Amino acid sequence: MSARPAVQALPAYRPGRNPADLARELGVDRAVKLASNEVPFPPLPAVVQALSATAGETYRYPDNGATVLTAALAERYGVAPEQVVPGCGAVMLCQQLAQSFNDPGTGLVFAWRSFEMYPLLAQVAGARPVPVPLAPSRPGGAPDTHDLDALAVAVDDTTRLVFVCNPNNPTGTAVRRAELERFLDRVPETALVVLDEAYREFVTDPGVPDGLELMRGRPNVAVLRTFSKAWGLAGLRVGYLVAEDPAVADAVRRTHVPFSVSSLAQAAAVAALASEDEVRRRVAAVVAERDRLTAALRGRGLEVPDSQANFVWLPLGEPTAEVAAALEARGVITRPFAGEGIRVTVGTPEEDDLFLTALGDVRTGAPVA
């Protein structure tokens, strides 16, 4: 038996490497992982308590609709429960969106480089991927931000889905309110625009809009968010979609894998929402460290765009793979995009200092210790 040609052609998704494996390989006590955009904090105390309290129920199937979480999110954002769809991470919801709205041959438009799953989702759905190159955020700089005018031009009468990753992964840049509103006004009602806001909690630029505000009154706009980043639930896999049009949410709900949000994930997400003050403190610490790391890299003469996420982007071009491999040889795992750049998650100050030291050694050609 052979799989569909589109599936056979899919490249494998590359998760961040396990630091314990690298440490054993190098024969060192510890390696640092700055590759997967996780927050450098242990689970929230309320989350640990919720998991402990729910563990005794795991012999039962979970609530298929994640009803408690749906209600909590609806109340939080002032929408009806019918507009909310929890899922097994935001990436699963991306797949459900493609399955729900893209017939074979229809267009799926996205910026590139952006979240690496977008073109893969198009392939799986049999859709036509339409990547639109990023533009420089500063004169003479490397491409690093959405070109919304070009993105709007790429939308045609075959387009069914448009992803706008804001802030953008892996560059960390974000588009601002006026230009995003103009873009949304240009997109025809036959195309669904999904504002992928996985890193929304880390945004500090007041000019970067909350997608949920722009969604109001636009039935062809939906917003994706996740508990994997700021809320610290990456290992439990829970994200959510909020759609202005309940019919959009209903379509996505119809393509979900039954019971894909586990009892533990729902309980943890609800507990996390109730711990927002602590989450805000943690986010503030990440943002402060992001600013310190950015300043340190710029102080070394490196180009670093303004990041609104919990990572920074180094547009290194051709040396990217070589630099990333040299950093790994020094026990620091980053996320390279060959020929383009390296994405570096904001870690603890100690982890970031280890990265800065390793990067300095790589740039000066110092031997591996």
Short mmCIF file of C-alpha atoms in Angstrom, two decimals:
data_model
loop_
_atom_site.label_atom_id
_atom_site.label_comp_id
_atom_site.label_asym_id
_atom_site.label_seq_id
_atom_site.Cartn_x
_atom_site.Cartn_y
_atom_site.Cartn_z
CA MET A 1 0.00 0.00 0.00
CA SER A 2 1.20 3.48 -0.82
CA ALA A 3 0.15 6.71 0.81
CA ARG A 4 -1.23 9.58 -1.24
CA PRO A 5 1.54 11.30 -3.25
CA ALA A 6 0.89 14.55 -1.37
CA VAL A 7 1.49 12.75 1.92
CA GLN A 8 4.60 10.96 0.64
CA ALA A 9 6.01 14.36 -0.35
CA LEU A 10 5.49 15.89 3.09
CA PRO A 11 8.70 16.81 4.91
CA ALA A 12 8.86 15.62 8.50
CA TYR A 13 8.07 18.19 11.17
CA ARG A 14 11.19 18.96 13.18
CA PRO A 15 10.59 19.45 16.90
CA GLY A 16 13.25 21.02 19.10
CA ARG A 17 15.98 18.59 20.03
CA ASN A 18 15.96 17.04 23.51
CA PRO A 19 18.67 18.75 25.60
CA ALA A 20 19.31 15.63 27.68
CA ASP A 21 20.16 13.70 24.51
CA LEU A 22 22.57 16.41 23.38
CA ALA A 23 24.22 16.56 26.80
CA ARG A 24 24.86 12.80 26.70
CA GLU A 25 26.18 13.06 23.16
CA LEU A 26 28.60 15.84 24.13
CA GLY A 27 29.54 14.28 27.45
CA VAL A 28 28.55 17.36 29.44
CA ASP A 29 26.33 17.81 32.47
CA ARG A 30 23.80 20.05 30.78
CA ALA A 31 22.67 21.41 27.44
CA VAL A 32 20.38 24.41 26.97
CA LYS A 33 17.32 24.26 24.73
CA LEU A 34 16.28 27.58 23.21
CA ALA A 35 14.48 26.12 20.21
CA SER A 36 10.78 25.57 20.95
CA ASN A 37 9.49 28.87 22.40
CA GLU A 38 8.53 27.35 25.73
CA VAL A 39 8.48 29.62 28.78
CA PRO A 40 11.28 28.96 31.28
CA PHE A 41 8.99 28.44 34.27
CA PRO A 42 7.52 25.37 35.98
CA PRO A 43 3.76 24.78 35.81
CA LEU A 44 1.58 27.23 37.67
CA PRO A 45 0.73 26.01 41.19
CA ALA A 46 -2.99 26.07 40.39
CA VAL A 47 -2.33 23.93 37.31
CA VAL A 48 -0.48 21.33 39.36
CA GLN A 49 -3.37 21.21 41.82
CA ALA A 50 -5.92 20.87 39.02
CA LEU A 51 -3.97 18.04 37.41
CA SER A 52 -3.73 16.21 40.71
CA ALA A 53 -7.46 16.61 41.34
CA THR A 54 -8.35 15.44 37.82
CA ALA A 55 -5.95 12.51 37.55
CA GLY A 56 -8.43 10.20 39.26
CA GLU A 57 -10.95 10.78 36.44
CA THR A 58 -8.72 9.69 33.57
CA TYR A 59 -10.33 6.25 33.33
CA ARG A 60 -13.32 8.10 31.83
CA TYR A 61 -13.46 9.73 28.40
CA PRO A 62 -13.11 13.52 28.56
CA ASP A 63 -15.91 15.95 27.84
CA ASN A 64 -15.95 15.93 24.04
CA GLY A 65 -16.83 19.62 23.80
CA ALA A 66 -14.52 20.85 26.59
CA THR A 67 -17.62 22.60 27.89
CA VAL A 68 -16.11 24.16 31.00
CA LEU A 69 -13.16 25.60 29.10
CA THR A 70 -15.42 26.83 26.29
CA ALA A 71 -17.61 28.67 28.78
CA ALA A 72 -14.58 30.19 30.54
CA LEU A 73 -13.15 31.47 27.26
CA ALA A 74 -16.51 32.81 26.11
CA GLU A 75 -16.89 34.75 29.34
CA ARG A 76 -13.31 36.01 29.19
CA TYR A 77 -13.69 37.45 25.69
CA GLY A 78 -17.33 38.47 25.78
CA VAL A 79 -18.50 36.11 23.05
CA ALA A 80 -21.06 33.32 22.87
CA PRO A 81 -19.90 29.76 23.56
CA GLU A 82 -20.96 28.93 19.99
CA GLN A 83 -18.11 31.13 18.76
CA VAL A 84 -15.39 29.21 20.64
CA VAL A 85 -13.67 25.97 19.64
CA PRO A 86 -11.01 24.42 21.92
CA GLY A 87 -8.60 22.02 20.27
CA CYS A 88 -5.54 19.85 20.76
CA GLY A 89 -3.16 22.77 20.38
CA ALA A 90 -3.54 25.62 17.90
CA VAL A 91 -1.81 23.58 15.20
CA MET A 92 -4.58 20.97 15.29
CA LEU A 93 -7.09 23.77 14.84
CA CYS A 94 -5.07 24.97 11.83
CA GLN A 95 -5.48 21.52 10.33
CA GLN A 96 -9.21 21.52 11.09
CA LEU A 97 -9.55 24.91 9.39
CA ALA A 98 -7.88 23.60 6.23
CA GLN A 99 -10.10 20.52 6.29
CA SER A 100 -13.20 22.62 6.87
CA PHE A 101 -12.72 25.30 4.22
CA ASN A 102 -10.28 24.13 1.54
CA ASP A 103 -11.50 21.90 -1.27
CA PRO A 104 -8.78 20.37 -3.45
CA GLY A 105 -7.29 23.05 -5.67
CA THR A 106 -8.54 26.04 -3.68
CA GLY A 107 -6.05 28.57 -2.37
CA LEU A 108 -4.49 28.75 1.09
CA VAL A 109 -2.55 32.02 1.41
CA PHE A 110 0.13 32.80 3.98
CA ALA A 111 3.30 34.85 4.41
CA TRP A 112 6.64 33.12 4.04
CA ARG A 113 8.66 32.59 6.02
CA SER A 114 6.03 32.04 8.69
CA PHE A 115 4.75 29.13 10.77
CA GLU A 116 6.16 26.08 9.02
CA MET A 117 2.94 24.07 9.24
CA TYR A 118 0.96 26.31 6.89
CA PRO A 119 2.26 24.85 3.60
CA LEU A 120 2.08 21.32 5.01
CA LEU A 121 -1.57 21.81 5.93
CA ALA A 122 -2.29 22.92 2.37
CA GLN A 123 -0.65 19.78 1.01
CA VAL A 124 -2.62 17.50 3.29
CA ALA A 125 -5.90 19.20 2.34
CA GLY A 126 -5.04 19.06 -1.36
CA ALA A 127 -5.18 22.86 -1.43
CA ARG A 128 -2.93 25.15 -3.43
CA PRO A 129 -0.35 26.77 -1.12
CA VAL A 130 0.22 30.45 -1.93
CA PRO A 131 3.28 31.72 -0.04
CA VAL A 132 3.85 35.48 -0.10
CA PRO A 133 7.42 36.67 0.66
CA LEU A 134 8.07 38.72 3.77
CA ALA A 135 9.26 42.31 3.44
CA PRO A 136 12.02 44.11 5.40
CA SER A 137 10.80 45.97 8.47
CA ARG A 138 13.62 48.48 8.04
CA PRO A 139 15.30 49.87 4.90
CA GLY A 140 18.03 47.57 3.68
CA GLY A 141 17.19 44.88 6.20
CA ALA A 142 16.43 41.22 5.69
CA PRO A 143 12.80 40.22 4.95
CA ASP A 144 11.13 39.72 8.31
CA THR A 145 7.54 41.02 8.36
CA HIS A 146 4.22 40.52 6.57
CA ASP A 147 3.76 42.39 3.29
CA LEU A 148 0.01 42.86 3.68
CA ASP A 149 -0.40 44.64 0.34
CA ALA A 150 1.19 41.68 -1.46
CA LEU A 151 -0.83 39.29 0.67
CA ALA A 152 -4.06 41.02 -0.36
CA VAL A 153 -3.07 40.83 -4.04
CA ALA A 154 -2.47 37.08 -3.66
CA VAL A 155 -6.06 36.52 -2.53
CA ASP A 156 -8.28 35.61 -5.49
CA ASP A 157 -11.65 34.00 -6.08
CA THR A 158 -10.18 30.54 -5.38
CA THR A 159 -8.83 31.53 -1.95
CA ARG A 160 -10.67 29.99 0.97
CA LEU A 161 -8.20 30.48 3.84
CA VAL A 162 -5.63 33.15 4.73
CA PHE A 163 -3.29 32.84 7.71
CA VAL A 164 -1.79 35.98 9.24
CA CYS A 165 0.66 35.02 11.99
CA ASN A 166 0.87 38.06 14.25
CA PRO A 167 3.42 38.22 15.85
CA ASN A 168 5.07 36.22 13.12
CA ASN A 169 6.87 32.96 13.83
CA PRO A 170 9.89 32.75 13.40
CA THR A 171 10.76 36.46 12.98
CA GLY A 172 8.84 37.87 15.97
CA THR A 173 7.71 40.93 14.02
CA ALA A 174 4.13 42.19 14.13
CA VAL A 175 1.87 44.22 11.85
CA ARG A 176 0.01 47.18 13.25
CA ARG A 177 -3.60 48.18 13.46
CA ALA A 178 -4.08 50.55 10.50
CA GLU A 179 -2.39 48.31 7.94
CA LEU A 180 -4.10 45.17 9.28
CA GLU A 181 -7.51 46.87 9.17
CA ARG A 182 -6.89 47.95 5.57
CA PHE A 183 -5.93 44.40 4.70
CA LEU A 184 -9.03 42.88 6.30
CA ASP A 185 -11.21 45.38 4.46
CA ARG A 186 -9.68 44.26 1.14
CA VAL A 187 -10.19 40.52 1.61
CA PRO A 188 -13.41 39.26 0.00
CA GLU A 189 -16.05 37.66 2.20
CA THR A 190 -15.46 34.31 0.46
CA ALA A 191 -12.05 33.96 2.13
CA LEU A 192 -11.64 33.30 5.86
CA VAL A 193 -8.80 35.26 7.47
CA VAL A 194 -7.31 33.54 10.51
CA LEU A 195 -5.26 35.78 12.79
CA ASP A 196 -2.82 33.34 14.39
CA GLU A 197 -1.96 34.97 17.71
CA ALA A 198 -0.05 32.23 19.50
CA TYR A 199 2.28 34.86 21.01
CA ARG A 200 -0.27 37.60 21.70
CA GLU A 201 0.45 37.72 25.45
CA PHE A 202 4.04 38.89 24.81
CA VAL A 203 3.04 41.90 22.70
CA THR A 204 4.11 45.23 24.24
CA ASP A 205 3.82 47.56 21.23
CA PRO A 206 0.50 49.43 21.68
CA GLY A 207 0.25 49.77 17.90
CA VAL A 208 -0.16 46.00 17.49
CA PRO A 209 -3.90 45.29 17.69
CA ASP A 210 -5.72 42.59 19.59
CA GLY A 211 -7.12 40.40 16.83
CA LEU A 212 -10.29 39.79 18.80
CA GLU A 213 -11.08 43.51 18.57
CA LEU A 214 -10.56 43.53 14.80
CA MET A 215 -12.67 40.38 14.47
CA ARG A 216 -15.83 42.12 15.76
CA GLY A 217 -18.22 42.80 12.92
CA ARG A 218 -16.15 40.85 10.37
CA PRO A 219 -17.79 37.44 9.81
CA ASN A 220 -14.85 36.18 7.71
CA VAL A 221 -12.29 36.70 10.50
CA ALA A 222 -11.31 34.25 13.26
CA VAL A 223 -8.56 34.28 15.88
CA LEU A 224 -6.32 31.44 17.01
CA ARG A 225 -4.59 31.36 20.39
CA THR A 226 -2.84 28.76 22.51
CA PHE A 227 -2.08 27.79 26.08
CA SER A 228 1.29 26.35 25.03
CA LYS A 229 3.35 29.54 25.30
CA ALA A 230 2.61 32.21 27.90
CA TRP A 231 0.32 29.91 29.90
CA GLY A 232 2.98 27.19 30.16
CA LEU A 233 0.91 24.20 28.99
CA ALA A 234 2.98 23.08 25.98
CA GLY A 235 3.03 19.47 27.17
CA LEU A 236 -0.76 19.26 27.51
CA ARG A 237 -1.73 20.50 24.01
CA VAL A 238 -4.65 22.88 24.22
CA GLY A 239 -5.45 25.86 22.01
CA TYR A 240 -8.62 27.58 20.89
CA LEU A 241 -10.33 29.36 18.02
CA VAL A 242 -12.69 32.32 18.41
CA ALA A 243 -14.79 33.12 15.32
CA GLU A 244 -17.02 36.11 14.72
CA ASP A 245 -19.41 33.91 12.74
CA PRO A 246 -20.67 30.93 14.76
CA ALA A 247 -21.00 29.04 11.46
CA VAL A 248 -17.20 29.15 11.12
CA ALA A 249 -16.80 27.69 14.60
CA ASP A 250 -19.40 25.03 13.82
CA ALA A 251 -17.51 23.95 10.69
CA VAL A 252 -14.25 23.64 12.63
CA ARG A 253 -16.00 21.75 15.40
CA ARG A 254 -17.27 19.20 12.87
CA THR A 255 -13.72 18.24 11.83
CA HIS A 256 -12.25 17.78 15.28
CA VAL A 257 -10.93 14.41 16.43
CA PRO A 258 -13.29 13.21 19.18
CA PHE A 259 -12.00 13.66 22.75
CA SER A 260 -8.87 15.46 21.50
CA VAL A 261 -8.82 17.88 24.45
CA SER A 262 -8.09 15.62 27.39
CA SER A 263 -9.61 15.96 30.84
CA LEU A 264 -6.20 16.98 32.17
CA ALA A 265 -5.73 19.61 29.46
CA GLN A 266 -9.14 21.17 30.08
CA ALA A 267 -8.65 21.28 33.85
CA ALA A 268 -5.18 22.78 33.48
CA ALA A 269 -6.34 25.44 31.03
CA VAL A 270 -9.22 26.51 33.27
CA ALA A 271 -6.86 26.70 36.24
CA ALA A 272 -4.36 28.70 34.20
CA LEU A 273 -7.02 31.24 33.23
CA ALA A 274 -7.77 31.72 36.93
CA SER A 275 -4.06 32.44 37.53
CA GLU A 276 -3.79 35.37 35.13
CA ASP A 277 -1.99 37.67 37.59
CA GLU A 278 0.87 35.19 37.94
CA VAL A 279 0.94 34.64 34.18
CA ARG A 280 1.24 38.39 33.64
CA ARG A 281 4.19 38.54 36.05
CA ARG A 282 5.89 35.70 34.18
CA VAL A 283 5.24 37.35 30.82
CA ALA A 284 6.72 40.62 32.13
CA ALA A 285 9.87 38.75 33.14
CA VAL A 286 10.13 37.18 29.69
CA VAL A 287 9.65 40.56 27.99
CA ALA A 288 12.35 42.16 30.15
CA GLU A 289 14.73 39.34 29.30
CA ARG A 290 13.77 39.60 25.61
CA ASP A 291 14.78 43.26 25.68
CA ARG A 292 18.06 42.47 27.40
CA LEU A 293 18.89 39.70 24.93
CA THR A 294 18.00 41.90 21.96
CA ALA A 295 20.20 44.73 23.24
CA ALA A 296 23.10 42.35 23.86
CA LEU A 297 22.90 40.93 20.32
CA ARG A 298 22.60 44.36 18.72
CA GLY A 299 25.53 45.50 20.82
CA ARG A 300 27.58 42.84 19.06
CA GLY A 301 26.67 44.27 15.68
CA LEU A 302 23.99 41.71 14.83
CA GLU A 303 20.75 42.58 13.05
CA VAL A 304 17.79 41.71 15.29
CA PRO A 305 14.29 42.90 14.37
CA ASP A 306 11.98 44.15 17.11
CA SER A 307 10.31 41.05 18.55
CA GLN A 308 6.82 41.01 20.01
CA ALA A 309 7.07 37.31 20.91
CA ASN A 310 9.11 35.22 23.37
CA PHE A 311 11.96 34.68 20.93
CA VAL A 312 14.37 36.69 18.80
CA TRP A 313 15.35 36.26 15.17
CA LEU A 314 18.88 36.38 13.77
CA PRO A 315 18.77 36.71 9.97
CA LEU A 316 22.15 35.10 9.29
CA GLY A 317 21.54 33.97 5.71
CA GLU A 318 23.84 31.33 4.27
CA PRO A 319 25.88 30.63 7.45
CA THR A 320 22.73 29.73 9.40
CA ALA A 321 23.12 25.94 9.46
CA GLU A 322 26.84 26.18 10.22
CA VAL A 323 26.29 28.58 13.13
CA ALA A 324 23.46 26.48 14.58
CA ALA A 325 25.59 23.33 14.42
CA ALA A 326 28.47 25.13 16.12
CA LEU A 327 26.15 26.32 18.88
CA GLU A 328 24.92 22.74 19.41
CA ALA A 329 28.53 21.59 19.67
CA ARG A 330 28.76 24.01 22.60
CA GLY A 331 25.58 22.68 24.22
CA VAL A 332 23.08 25.31 23.03
CA ILE A 333 20.09 24.21 20.93
CA THR A 334 18.46 26.86 18.72
CA ARG A 335 16.05 26.60 15.80
CA PRO A 336 17.76 27.14 12.43
CA PHE A 337 15.99 27.79 9.13
CA ALA A 338 18.66 26.91 6.59
CA GLY A 339 19.81 29.81 4.46
CA GLU A 340 17.63 32.29 6.36
CA GLY A 341 18.22 32.64 10.07
CA ILE A 342 18.11 31.31 13.61
CA ARG A 343 15.21 31.64 16.03
CA VAL A 344 16.29 31.82 19.66
CA THR A 345 13.76 31.34 22.45
CA VAL A 346 14.06 33.74 25.37
CA GLY A 347 15.20 31.58 28.28
CA THR A 348 16.32 32.37 31.79
CA PRO A 349 19.07 34.99 32.14
CA GLU A 350 21.52 32.17 32.85
CA GLU A 351 20.49 30.25 29.73
CA ASP A 352 20.65 33.35 27.57
CA ASP A 353 24.11 34.19 28.90
CA LEU A 354 25.27 30.68 27.96
CA PHE A 355 23.89 31.28 24.47
CA LEU A 356 25.60 34.67 24.18
CA THR A 357 28.91 33.17 25.30
CA ALA A 358 28.59 30.28 22.86
CA LEU A 359 27.65 32.63 20.02
CA GLY A 360 30.64 34.83 20.80
CA ASP A 361 32.92 31.80 20.68
CA VAL A 362 31.43 30.70 17.36
CA ARG A 363 31.92 34.14 15.81
CA THR A 364 35.53 34.41 16.97
CA GLY A 365 36.36 30.83 16.05
CA ALA A 366 37.24 29.82 19.61
CA PRO A 367 37.65 26.05 19.99
CA VAL A 368 34.96 23.97 21.66
CA ALA A 369 35.82 23.45 25.32
#
